[in-house]
mmCIF file of C-alpha atoms in Angstrom:
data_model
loop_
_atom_site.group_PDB
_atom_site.id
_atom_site.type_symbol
_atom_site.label_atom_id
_atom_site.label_comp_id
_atom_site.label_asym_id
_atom_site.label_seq_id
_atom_site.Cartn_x
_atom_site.Cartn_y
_atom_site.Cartn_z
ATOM 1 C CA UNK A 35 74.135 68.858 100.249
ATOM 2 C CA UNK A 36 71.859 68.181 97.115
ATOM 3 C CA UNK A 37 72.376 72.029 96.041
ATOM 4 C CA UNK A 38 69.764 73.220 97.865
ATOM 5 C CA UNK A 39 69.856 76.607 99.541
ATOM 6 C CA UNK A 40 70.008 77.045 103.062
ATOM 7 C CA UNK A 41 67.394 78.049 104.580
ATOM 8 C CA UNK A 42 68.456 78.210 108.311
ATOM 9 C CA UNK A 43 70.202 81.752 108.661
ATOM 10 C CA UNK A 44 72.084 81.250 111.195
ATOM 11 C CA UNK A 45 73.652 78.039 109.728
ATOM 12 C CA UNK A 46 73.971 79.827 106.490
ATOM 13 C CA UNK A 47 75.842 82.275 108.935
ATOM 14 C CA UNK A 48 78.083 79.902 110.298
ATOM 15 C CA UNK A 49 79.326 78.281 106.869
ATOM 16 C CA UNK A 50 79.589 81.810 105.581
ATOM 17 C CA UNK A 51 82.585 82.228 108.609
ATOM 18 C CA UNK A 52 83.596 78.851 108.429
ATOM 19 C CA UNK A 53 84.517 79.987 104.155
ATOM 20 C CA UNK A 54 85.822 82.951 105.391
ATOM 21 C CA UNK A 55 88.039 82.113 108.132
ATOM 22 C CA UNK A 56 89.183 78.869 107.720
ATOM 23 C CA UNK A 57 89.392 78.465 104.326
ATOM 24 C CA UNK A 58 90.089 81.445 102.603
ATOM 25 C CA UNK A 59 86.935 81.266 100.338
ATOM 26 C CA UNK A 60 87.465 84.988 99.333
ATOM 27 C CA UNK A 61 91.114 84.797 98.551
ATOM 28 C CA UNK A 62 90.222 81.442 96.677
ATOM 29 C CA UNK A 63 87.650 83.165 94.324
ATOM 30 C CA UNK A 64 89.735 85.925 93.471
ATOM 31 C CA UNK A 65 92.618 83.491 92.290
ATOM 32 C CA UNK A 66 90.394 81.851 90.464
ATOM 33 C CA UNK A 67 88.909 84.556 88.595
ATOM 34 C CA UNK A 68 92.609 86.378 88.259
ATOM 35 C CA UNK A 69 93.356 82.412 86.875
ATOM 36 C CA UNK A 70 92.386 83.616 83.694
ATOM 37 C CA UNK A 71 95.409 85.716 83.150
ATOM 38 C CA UNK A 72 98.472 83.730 83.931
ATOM 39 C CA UNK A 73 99.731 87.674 84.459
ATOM 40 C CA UNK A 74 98.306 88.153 88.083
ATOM 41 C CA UNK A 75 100.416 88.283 90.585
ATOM 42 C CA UNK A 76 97.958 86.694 93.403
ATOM 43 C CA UNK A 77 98.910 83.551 91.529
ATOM 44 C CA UNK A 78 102.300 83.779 93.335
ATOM 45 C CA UNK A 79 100.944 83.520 96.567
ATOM 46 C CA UNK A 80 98.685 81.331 98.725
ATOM 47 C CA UNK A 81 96.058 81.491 101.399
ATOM 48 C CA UNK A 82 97.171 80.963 105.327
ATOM 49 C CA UNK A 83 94.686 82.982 107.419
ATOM 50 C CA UNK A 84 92.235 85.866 107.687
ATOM 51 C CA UNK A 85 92.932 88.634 109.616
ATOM 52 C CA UNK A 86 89.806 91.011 109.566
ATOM 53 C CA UNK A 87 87.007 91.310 107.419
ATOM 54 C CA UNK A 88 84.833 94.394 106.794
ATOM 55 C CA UNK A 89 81.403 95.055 104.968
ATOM 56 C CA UNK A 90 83.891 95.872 101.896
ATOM 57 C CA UNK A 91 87.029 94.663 102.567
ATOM 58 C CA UNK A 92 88.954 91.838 104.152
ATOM 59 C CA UNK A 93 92.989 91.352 105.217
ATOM 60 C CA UNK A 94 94.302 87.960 104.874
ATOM 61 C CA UNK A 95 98.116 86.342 105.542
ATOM 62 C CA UNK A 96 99.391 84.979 102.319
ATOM 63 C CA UNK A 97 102.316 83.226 101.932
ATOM 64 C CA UNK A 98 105.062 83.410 98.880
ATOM 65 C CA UNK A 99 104.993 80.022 96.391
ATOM 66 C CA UNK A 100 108.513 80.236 95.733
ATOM 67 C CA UNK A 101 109.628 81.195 99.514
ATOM 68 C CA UNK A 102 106.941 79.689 102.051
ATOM 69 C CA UNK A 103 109.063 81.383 104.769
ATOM 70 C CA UNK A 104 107.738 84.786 103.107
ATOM 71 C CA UNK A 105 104.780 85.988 104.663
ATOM 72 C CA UNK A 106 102.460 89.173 103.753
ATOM 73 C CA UNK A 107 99.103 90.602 103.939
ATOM 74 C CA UNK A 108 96.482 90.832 101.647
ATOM 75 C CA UNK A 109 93.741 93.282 101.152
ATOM 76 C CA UNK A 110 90.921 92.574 99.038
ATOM 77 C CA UNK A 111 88.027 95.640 98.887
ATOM 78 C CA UNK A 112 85.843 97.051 96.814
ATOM 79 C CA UNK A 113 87.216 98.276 93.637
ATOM 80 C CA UNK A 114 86.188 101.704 93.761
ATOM 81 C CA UNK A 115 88.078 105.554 93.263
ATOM 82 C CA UNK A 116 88.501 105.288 96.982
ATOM 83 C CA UNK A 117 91.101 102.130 97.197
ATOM 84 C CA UNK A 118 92.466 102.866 93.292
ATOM 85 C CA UNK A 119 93.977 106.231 95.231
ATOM 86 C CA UNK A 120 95.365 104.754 98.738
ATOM 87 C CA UNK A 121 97.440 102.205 96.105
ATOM 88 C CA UNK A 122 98.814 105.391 94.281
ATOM 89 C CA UNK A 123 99.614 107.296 97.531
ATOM 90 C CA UNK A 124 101.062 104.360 98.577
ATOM 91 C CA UNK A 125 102.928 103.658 95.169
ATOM 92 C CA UNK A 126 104.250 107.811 95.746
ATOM 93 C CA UNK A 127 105.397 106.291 99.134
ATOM 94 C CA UNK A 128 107.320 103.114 98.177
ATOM 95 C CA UNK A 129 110.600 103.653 99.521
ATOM 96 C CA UNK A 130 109.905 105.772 102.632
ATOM 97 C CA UNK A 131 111.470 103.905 105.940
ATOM 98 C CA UNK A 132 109.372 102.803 108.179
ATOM 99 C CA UNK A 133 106.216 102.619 105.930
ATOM 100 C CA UNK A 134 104.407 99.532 105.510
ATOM 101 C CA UNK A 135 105.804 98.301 101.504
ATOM 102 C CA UNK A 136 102.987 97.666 99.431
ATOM 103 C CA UNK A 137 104.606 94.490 96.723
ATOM 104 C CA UNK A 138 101.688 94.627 94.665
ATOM 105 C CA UNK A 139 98.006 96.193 93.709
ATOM 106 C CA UNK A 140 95.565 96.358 91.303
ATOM 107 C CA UNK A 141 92.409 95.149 90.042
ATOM 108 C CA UNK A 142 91.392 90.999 90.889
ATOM 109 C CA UNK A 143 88.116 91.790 88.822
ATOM 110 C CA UNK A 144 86.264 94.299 87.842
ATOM 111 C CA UNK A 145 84.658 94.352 91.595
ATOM 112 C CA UNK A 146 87.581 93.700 93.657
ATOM 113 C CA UNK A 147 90.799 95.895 93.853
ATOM 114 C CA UNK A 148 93.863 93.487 95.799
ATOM 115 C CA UNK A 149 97.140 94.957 97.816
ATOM 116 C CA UNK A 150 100.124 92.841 98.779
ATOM 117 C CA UNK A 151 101.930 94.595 101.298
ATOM 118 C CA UNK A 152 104.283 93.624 104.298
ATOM 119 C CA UNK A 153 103.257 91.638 107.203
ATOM 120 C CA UNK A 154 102.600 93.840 110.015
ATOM 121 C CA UNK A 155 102.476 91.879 113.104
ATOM 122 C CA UNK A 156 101.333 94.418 115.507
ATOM 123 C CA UNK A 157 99.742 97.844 116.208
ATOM 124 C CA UNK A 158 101.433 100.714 118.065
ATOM 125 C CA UNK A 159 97.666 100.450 120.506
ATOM 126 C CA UNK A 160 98.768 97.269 121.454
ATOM 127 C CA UNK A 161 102.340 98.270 122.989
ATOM 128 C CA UNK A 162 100.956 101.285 124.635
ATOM 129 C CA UNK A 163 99.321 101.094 128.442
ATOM 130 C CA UNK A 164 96.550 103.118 128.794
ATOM 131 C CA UNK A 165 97.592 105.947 131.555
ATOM 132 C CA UNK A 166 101.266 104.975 131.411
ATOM 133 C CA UNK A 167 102.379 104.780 127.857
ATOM 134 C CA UNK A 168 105.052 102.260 126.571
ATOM 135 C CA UNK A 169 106.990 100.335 129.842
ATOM 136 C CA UNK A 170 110.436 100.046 128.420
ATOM 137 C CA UNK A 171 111.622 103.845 127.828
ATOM 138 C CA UNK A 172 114.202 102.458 124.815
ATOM 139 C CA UNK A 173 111.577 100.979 122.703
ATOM 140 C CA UNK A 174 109.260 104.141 123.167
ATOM 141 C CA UNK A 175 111.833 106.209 121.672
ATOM 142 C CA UNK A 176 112.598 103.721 119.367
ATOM 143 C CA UNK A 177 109.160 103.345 118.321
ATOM 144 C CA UNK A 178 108.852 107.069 118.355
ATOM 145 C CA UNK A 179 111.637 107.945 116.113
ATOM 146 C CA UNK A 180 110.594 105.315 113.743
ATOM 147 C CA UNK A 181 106.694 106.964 113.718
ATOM 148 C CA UNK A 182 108.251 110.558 112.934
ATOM 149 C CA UNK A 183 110.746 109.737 110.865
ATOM 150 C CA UNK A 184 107.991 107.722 108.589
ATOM 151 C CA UNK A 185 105.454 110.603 108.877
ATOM 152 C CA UNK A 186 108.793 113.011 107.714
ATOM 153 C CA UNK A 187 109.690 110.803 104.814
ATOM 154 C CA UNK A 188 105.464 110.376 103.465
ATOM 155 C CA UNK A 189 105.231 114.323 104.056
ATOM 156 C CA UNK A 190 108.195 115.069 102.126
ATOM 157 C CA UNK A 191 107.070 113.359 98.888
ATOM 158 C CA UNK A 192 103.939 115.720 99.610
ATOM 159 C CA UNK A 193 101.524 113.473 101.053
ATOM 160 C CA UNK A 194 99.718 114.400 104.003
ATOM 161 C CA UNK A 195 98.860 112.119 106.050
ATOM 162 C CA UNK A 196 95.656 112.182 107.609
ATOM 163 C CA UNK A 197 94.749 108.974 109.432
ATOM 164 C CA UNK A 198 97.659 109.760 112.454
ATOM 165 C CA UNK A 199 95.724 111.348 115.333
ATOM 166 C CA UNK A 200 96.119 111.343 119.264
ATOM 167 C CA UNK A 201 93.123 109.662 121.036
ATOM 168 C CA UNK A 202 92.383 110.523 124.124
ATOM 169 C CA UNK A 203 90.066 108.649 126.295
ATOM 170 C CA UNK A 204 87.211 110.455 128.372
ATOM 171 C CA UNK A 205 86.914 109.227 131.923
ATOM 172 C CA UNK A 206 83.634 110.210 133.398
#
């Protein structure tokens, strides 16, 4: 109130993740700034929740304008040489099967570099049981076939792919 600065921190703190999480503050400024070219395509879509937020990036749920059924994620993040080349591997990668499709990219500003990909409502972590895998045997080889056949597809339009690892965990 009365434009004053806050100088309780940890109310500042709390508005800061009220913005941020329940209203989409982020998402908001970026549409307005990308408001100034009727071009953008994050004017097609419009805010519905976060989903995680990092020092330099965040992942949002948008929904289409013309199809509210449509959901996908968002990434804002720095705009840097880092995020301008996962948007061109991913580009090199568009029509692989069972890769994540990436609608849209590109620079919001001159600070923030956007990504409009599909919704992806779960992690392979999350299906697997620590010391017993995936329960149901058809939906491991399912899932598995899917994973390989993705990694096949993104190596043969010579990417390698370096984030897929095995993690084991160390019981002491």
């Amino acid at each position: 109130k009365g434009g004053k600065a806050l100088r309780d921190q940890e109310r500042a703190k709390q508005l800061t993740s009220f913005l941020q999480t329940r209203a989409g503050l982020p998402f908001h400024y970026q549409l307005f700034c990308a408001s100034a070219s009727s071009m953008s395509p994050l004017l097609d879509y419009e805010w519905v929740s976060l989903v995680v937020n990092f020092e330099d990036s965040e992942a949002s749920v948008v929904r289409a304008r013309d199809d509210p059924s449509k959901l996908f994620t968002l990434k804002l993040a720095t705009n840097n040489d880092v995020r301008r080349h996962e948007a061109a591997m991913h580009k090199k990668v568009a029509d692989a099967e069972f890769v994540a499709s990436v609608h849209s990219f590109g620079p919001a500003s001159s600070e923030v570099f956007f990504g409009v990909s599909e919704l992806v409502t779960g992690t392979l972590r999350m299906r697997i049981v620590p010391d017993q895998g995936i329960e149901d045997d058809d939906e491991c080889w399912r899932m598995t076939a899917q994973l390989t056949s993705g990694v096949a597809d993104i190596h043969g339009k010579g990417i390698m792919h370096l984030a897929i690892e095995v993690q084991h965990e160390r019981k002491i």
